[in-house]
Amino acid sequence: MSKYPYQISSFEDYQRQYKKSVENPEEFWAEIATNFQWKQPWNNVLKWDFRSAKTEWFSGAKLNITENCLDRHVLTQPDTPAIIWEPNNPEDHHRVLTYRELHFKVMQFANALKNHGVKKGDRVCIYMGMIPELAIAVLACARIGAIHSVIFGGFSAQSIADRIQDAQASAVITCDGAFRGNKSIPLKEVIDDALMSCPSVKTVIVCTHTRTPVSMIKGRDFWWEDEIKKVETQGNPYCEAESMDAEDELFILYTSGSTGKPKGVVHSTAGYMVWANYTFVNVFQYQPGQVHFCTADIGWITGHSYIIYGPLSAGATSLMFEGIPTYPDAGRFWDIIEKYKLEILYTAPTAIRSLMGFGDEPLKNRDFSNLKVLGTVGEPINEEAWNWYNEKIGHNNCPIVDTWWQTETGGVLISNLAGVTPAKPTFATYPLPGVQPVLVDENGNEILGNGVSGNLCIKFPWPGIIRTTYGDHERCRTTYFSAYDNLYFTGDGCLRDEDGMYRITGRVDDVLNVSGHRIGTAEVENAINMHAGVVESAVVGYPHDIKGQGIYAYVIYTGTHGDVNLTRQDILATVSRVIGPIAKPDKIQFVSGLPKTRSGKIMRRILRKIAEGEIGNLGDTSTLLDPMIVDEIKEGRL
Ligand code: PRX
């Protein structure tokens, strides 16, 4: 008998569970929810109305997610490692935090936050490197009911300021710096720049890591270590877990859309917890004692759900890695797999493609015999990368789960279940119980049958669905629930094959997926246009061997400073400053005009085709204001 009574054990079991989840969703999820720790039971399992973008799961219930992630395991398995931390530099010491130790540290830091007046409902921005204190900070917020908003270390001061202002965060938790390969990122310095325009922030707690010199402003900035000492002298190590309503907000995570500024995706407590846990246990078929290595950064949803909340709520051991796959060399992941005798590796196709490029040498004489499950996430995986992963890492012996999901979905929606349901290269395959995908055409008509393609929507809520976009519910409604009546629209194109298996083909909106990171074209354009000499720009994606998609920018430029290459560098520096290094275009082509319709709309379709190199087949260009511009752009293609 599995430790997890809801762990699906065979394809037939999957089919049974799936059917039940569709026919009787409330009973299905109520049964699963009994496996968690509640302070008070729910009144309703589910209340929903897609037309107003409202969903509530387990409303009326009271709980704290950290009691589910920590306290209950401290009682039954206190000495199980909860987090194993592998540092950036392999020569530095790794750290192991058992459930008992993690619980203790979370309560200590939660008390430190309380000492600074942080309370239930307050927003706390977390901008840290991948060190255990990041997980501790996240859980400490959840402990006292503060809403965390983690920001990835690759975002600039300006991006951080936008997010802090949007959330009106009152506290920031950061580090002096972070290590990434042979670089060190001055996190506190970036925060200092951001805070010049964030009057809502009253407290900054700085954890020492790189021990680079930082400015510490009296009355605002405090060292993490000092705050912990204060808590120690106060004597009481216990911190009561705040009683949260099922629908109380757990966190905000900003993500890019096709228009405007990034939006704060909000997840609430109970539904998210159940979904992160259920999907973790089922997709990876986690067995007690196994070590799970999710290589994502906690600044993205994958890290939230599959480094922290999914594994810890299941009492699993989660490996957290500070560094990058190619430092000090391209064998780093393989070293880690050997060192900790890992059973599960969950990474992105970009990492796989990049490591594939180093050939077989880094793989020689490696012992992968403990590996049981491989996973991918974040972008479509091409067949070549899938085969390499399967043969060279899995030795044809480990199921690969191709997990499709989004920041907004909280956890995996479509994926095979490792070794339990069939896999098919490049296909996410079948929906998890509770997930009802539909394909629709441009007019919103459902496309029935198999062997068809369309836009992917979901017609029924699952527990981890987005609850709102922070401070602007209307934006949530229009973005996800208004494109098609009574459906959640994913923004992805999708194919359903003859066996009813799903294959996600990529975004159908103006969102790019660069190395598994989501970036809006409008956002990049706005950043480029901030550069003094730029008149206008248009950004599209193009196929990139390693990153999946690269960023191609067409720029109308009138400045006269230095040569073209210098100007390109200036524009890249501008984008880095406005958004962050992750949004820097791979190619910048200077043009004298952009192809526009007579009503002034940029014809992105044409620009996309040119960037993709399909210049022979541009379709109808006769409706353009200035068809000649297309020839110029074609000739200047990079
Ligand atoms: O286009 C899909 C792609 O990533 C998008 C979601 O990005 P984000 O919210 O940043 O979350 C990434 C991690 C869950 C989706 O709309 N995507 C994600 N997983 C897959 C994928 N595309 C193809 N196959 C996947 N397995």
mmCIF file of N, CA and C in Angstrom, residues 126-131 134 151-157 160 172-180 184-195 204 206-207 209-210 212-214 297 322:
data_model
loop_
_atom_site.group_PDB
_atom_site.id
_atom_site.type_symbol
_atom_site.label_atom_id
_atom_site.label_comp_id
_atom_site.label_asym_id
_atom_site.label_seq_id
_atom_site.Cartn_x
_atom_site.Cartn_y
_atom_site.Cartn_z
ATOM 1 N N ILE A 126 10.304 38.586 -2.132
ATOM 2 C CA ILE A 126 11.502 37.785 -1.849
ATOM 3 C C ILE A 126 12.382 37.770 -3.102
ATOM 4 N N TYR A 127 13.583 38.282 -2.958
ATOM 5 C CA TYR A 127 14.516 38.360 -4.100
ATOM 6 C C TYR A 127 15.845 37.804 -3.611
ATOM 7 N N MET A 128 16.006 36.490 -3.736
ATOM 8 C CA MET A 128 17.166 35.826 -3.142
ATOM 9 C C MET A 128 17.761 34.838 -4.133
ATOM 10 N N GLY A 129 18.966 34.396 -3.838
ATOM 11 C CA GLY A 129 19.550 33.323 -4.626
ATOM 12 C C GLY A 129 18.957 31.995 -4.192
ATOM 13 N N MET A 130 19.361 30.930 -4.857
ATOM 14 C CA MET A 130 18.822 29.601 -4.548
ATOM 15 C C MET A 130 19.553 28.990 -3.352
ATOM 16 N N ILE A 131 19.264 29.512 -2.177
ATOM 17 C CA ILE A 131 19.839 28.953 -0.953
ATOM 18 C C ILE A 131 18.686 28.531 -0.038
ATOM 19 N N LEU A 134 15.963 30.853 1.147
ATOM 20 C CA LEU A 134 14.867 31.256 0.261
ATOM 21 C C LEU A 134 13.632 30.410 0.561
ATOM 22 N N ILE A 151 10.633 36.958 -6.657
ATOM 23 C CA ILE A 151 11.050 37.512 -7.950
ATOM 24 C C ILE A 151 12.370 36.871 -8.349
ATOM 25 N N PHE A 152 12.398 36.354 -9.559
ATOM 26 C CA PHE A 152 13.577 35.668 -10.083
ATOM 27 C C PHE A 152 14.771 36.629 -10.122
ATOM 28 N N GLY A 153 15.961 36.096 -9.790
ATOM 29 C CA GLY A 153 17.175 36.901 -9.711
ATOM 30 C C GLY A 153 17.612 37.537 -11.024
ATOM 31 N N GLY A 154 17.014 37.128 -12.142
ATOM 32 C CA GLY A 154 17.410 37.704 -13.436
ATOM 33 C C GLY A 154 16.620 38.952 -13.799
ATOM 34 N N PHE A 155 15.741 39.420 -12.895
ATOM 35 C CA PHE A 155 14.992 40.635 -13.197
ATOM 36 C C PHE A 155 15.710 41.875 -12.663
ATOM 37 N N SER A 156 15.527 42.975 -13.377
ATOM 38 C CA SER A 156 16.209 44.222 -13.044
ATOM 39 C C SER A 156 15.500 44.972 -11.918
ATOM 40 N N ALA A 157 16.175 46.024 -11.445
ATOM 41 C CA ALA A 157 15.607 46.867 -10.395
ATOM 42 C C ALA A 157 14.251 47.430 -10.827
ATOM 43 N N ILE A 160 11.615 44.803 -10.584
ATOM 44 C CA ILE A 160 11.295 44.534 -9.181
ATOM 45 C C ILE A 160 10.410 45.652 -8.640
ATOM 46 N N VAL A 172 10.847 43.336 2.228
ATOM 47 C CA VAL A 172 11.634 42.639 1.203
ATOM 48 C C VAL A 172 12.627 41.740 1.911
ATOM 49 N N ILE A 173 12.761 40.521 1.397
ATOM 50 C CA ILE A 173 13.790 39.619 1.930
ATOM 51 C C ILE A 173 14.765 39.350 0.797
ATOM 52 N N THR A 174 16.051 39.582 1.061
ATOM 53 C CA THR A 174 17.024 39.436 -0.013
ATOM 54 C C THR A 174 18.335 38.874 0.548
ATOM 55 N N CYS A 175 19.336 38.786 -0.323
ATOM 56 C CA CYS A 175 20.677 38.369 0.095
ATOM 57 C C CYS A 175 21.634 39.484 -0.304
ATOM 58 N N ASP A 176 22.836 39.449 0.272
ATOM 59 C CA ASP A 176 23.851 40.367 -0.246
ATOM 60 C C ASP A 176 24.083 40.087 -1.733
ATOM 61 N N GLY A 177 24.241 38.817 -2.046
ATOM 62 C CA GLY A 177 24.430 38.454 -3.446
ATOM 63 C C GLY A 177 24.142 36.988 -3.665
ATOM 64 N N ALA A 178 24.188 36.591 -4.932
ATOM 65 C CA ALA A 178 23.953 35.189 -5.280
ATOM 66 C C ALA A 178 25.043 34.740 -6.240
ATOM 67 N N PHE A 179 25.387 33.454 -6.168
ATOM 68 C CA PHE A 179 26.346 32.896 -7.124
ATOM 69 C C PHE A 179 25.596 32.176 -8.231
ATOM 70 N N ARG A 180 26.036 32.369 -9.434
ATOM 71 C CA ARG A 180 25.503 31.598 -10.569
ATOM 72 C C ARG A 180 26.668 31.305 -11.492
ATOM 73 N N SER A 184 28.735 36.494 -9.888
ATOM 74 C CA SER A 184 28.070 36.768 -8.622
ATOM 75 C C SER A 184 27.115 37.926 -8.894
ATOM 76 N N ILE A 185 25.881 37.779 -8.445
ATOM 77 C CA ILE A 185 24.852 38.790 -8.745
ATOM 78 C C ILE A 185 24.607 39.628 -7.493
ATOM 79 N N PRO A 186 24.770 40.945 -7.600
ATOM 80 C CA PRO A 186 24.645 41.808 -6.411
ATOM 81 C C PRO A 186 23.187 42.093 -6.067
ATOM 82 N N LEU A 187 22.521 41.110 -5.468
ATOM 83 C CA LEU A 187 21.072 41.225 -5.245
ATOM 84 C C LEU A 187 20.693 42.454 -4.411
ATOM 85 N N LYS A 188 21.427 42.689 -3.335
ATOM 86 C CA LYS A 188 21.044 43.802 -2.462
ATOM 87 C C LYS A 188 21.166 45.138 -3.191
ATOM 88 N N GLU A 189 22.199 45.237 -4.017
ATOM 89 C CA GLU A 189 22.383 46.479 -4.771
ATOM 90 C C GLU A 189 21.193 46.722 -5.709
ATOM 91 N N VAL A 190 20.746 45.640 -6.347
ATOM 92 C CA VAL A 190 19.595 45.759 -7.254
ATOM 93 C C VAL A 190 18.364 46.182 -6.449
ATOM 94 N N ILE A 191 18.197 45.572 -5.279
ATOM 95 C CA ILE A 191 17.056 45.935 -4.414
ATOM 96 C C ILE A 191 17.151 47.410 -4.004
ATOM 97 N N ASP A 192 18.348 47.858 -3.657
ATOM 98 C CA ASP A 192 18.506 49.270 -3.264
ATOM 99 C C ASP A 192 18.027 50.194 -4.386
ATOM 100 N N ASP A 193 18.392 49.857 -5.625
ATOM 101 C CA ASP A 193 17.933 50.676 -6.761
ATOM 102 C C ASP A 193 16.413 50.626 -6.870
ATOM 103 N N ALA A 194 15.867 49.422 -6.739
ATOM 104 C CA ALA A 194 14.412 49.268 -6.876
ATOM 105 C C ALA A 194 13.677 50.081 -5.814
ATOM 106 N N LEU A 195 14.214 50.058 -4.594
ATOM 107 C CA LEU A 195 13.473 50.652 -3.474
ATOM 108 C C LEU A 195 13.424 52.176 -3.518
ATOM 109 N N VAL A 204 13.727 45.696 5.174
ATOM 110 C CA VAL A 204 14.476 44.822 4.270
ATOM 111 C C VAL A 204 15.329 43.898 5.129
ATOM 112 N N VAL A 206 18.291 41.116 5.084
ATOM 113 C CA VAL A 206 19.364 40.724 4.165
ATOM 114 C C VAL A 206 20.109 39.511 4.723
ATOM 115 N N CYS A 207 20.074 38.430 3.995
ATOM 116 C CA CYS A 207 20.779 37.220 4.408
ATOM 117 C C CYS A 207 22.192 37.258 3.806
ATOM 118 N N HIS A 209 25.426 35.829 2.135
ATOM 119 C CA HIS A 209 25.783 34.629 1.382
ATOM 120 C C HIS A 209 27.107 34.822 0.659
ATOM 121 N N THR A 210 27.149 35.787 -0.258
ATOM 122 C CA THR A 210 28.402 36.037 -0.976
ATOM 123 C C THR A 210 29.333 36.908 -0.120
ATOM 124 N N THR A 212 29.501 40.063 -0.055
ATOM 125 C CA THR A 212 30.011 41.226 -0.785
ATOM 126 C C THR A 212 29.551 42.460 -0.022
ATOM 127 N N PRO A 213 30.305 43.537 -0.081
ATOM 128 C CA PRO A 213 29.897 44.733 0.662
ATOM 129 C C PRO A 213 28.555 45.261 0.155
ATOM 130 N N VAL A 214 27.688 45.595 1.078
ATOM 131 C CA VAL A 214 26.385 46.150 0.695
ATOM 132 C C VAL A 214 26.088 47.350 1.576
ATOM 133 N N ASP A 297 14.360 27.354 -10.877
ATOM 134 C CA ASP A 297 14.614 28.364 -9.851
ATOM 135 C C ASP A 297 13.293 28.616 -9.107
ATOM 136 N N GLU A 322 21.977 25.477 -6.226
ATOM 137 C CA GLU A 322 22.204 26.911 -6.386
ATOM 138 C C GLU A 322 22.733 27.274 -7.773
#
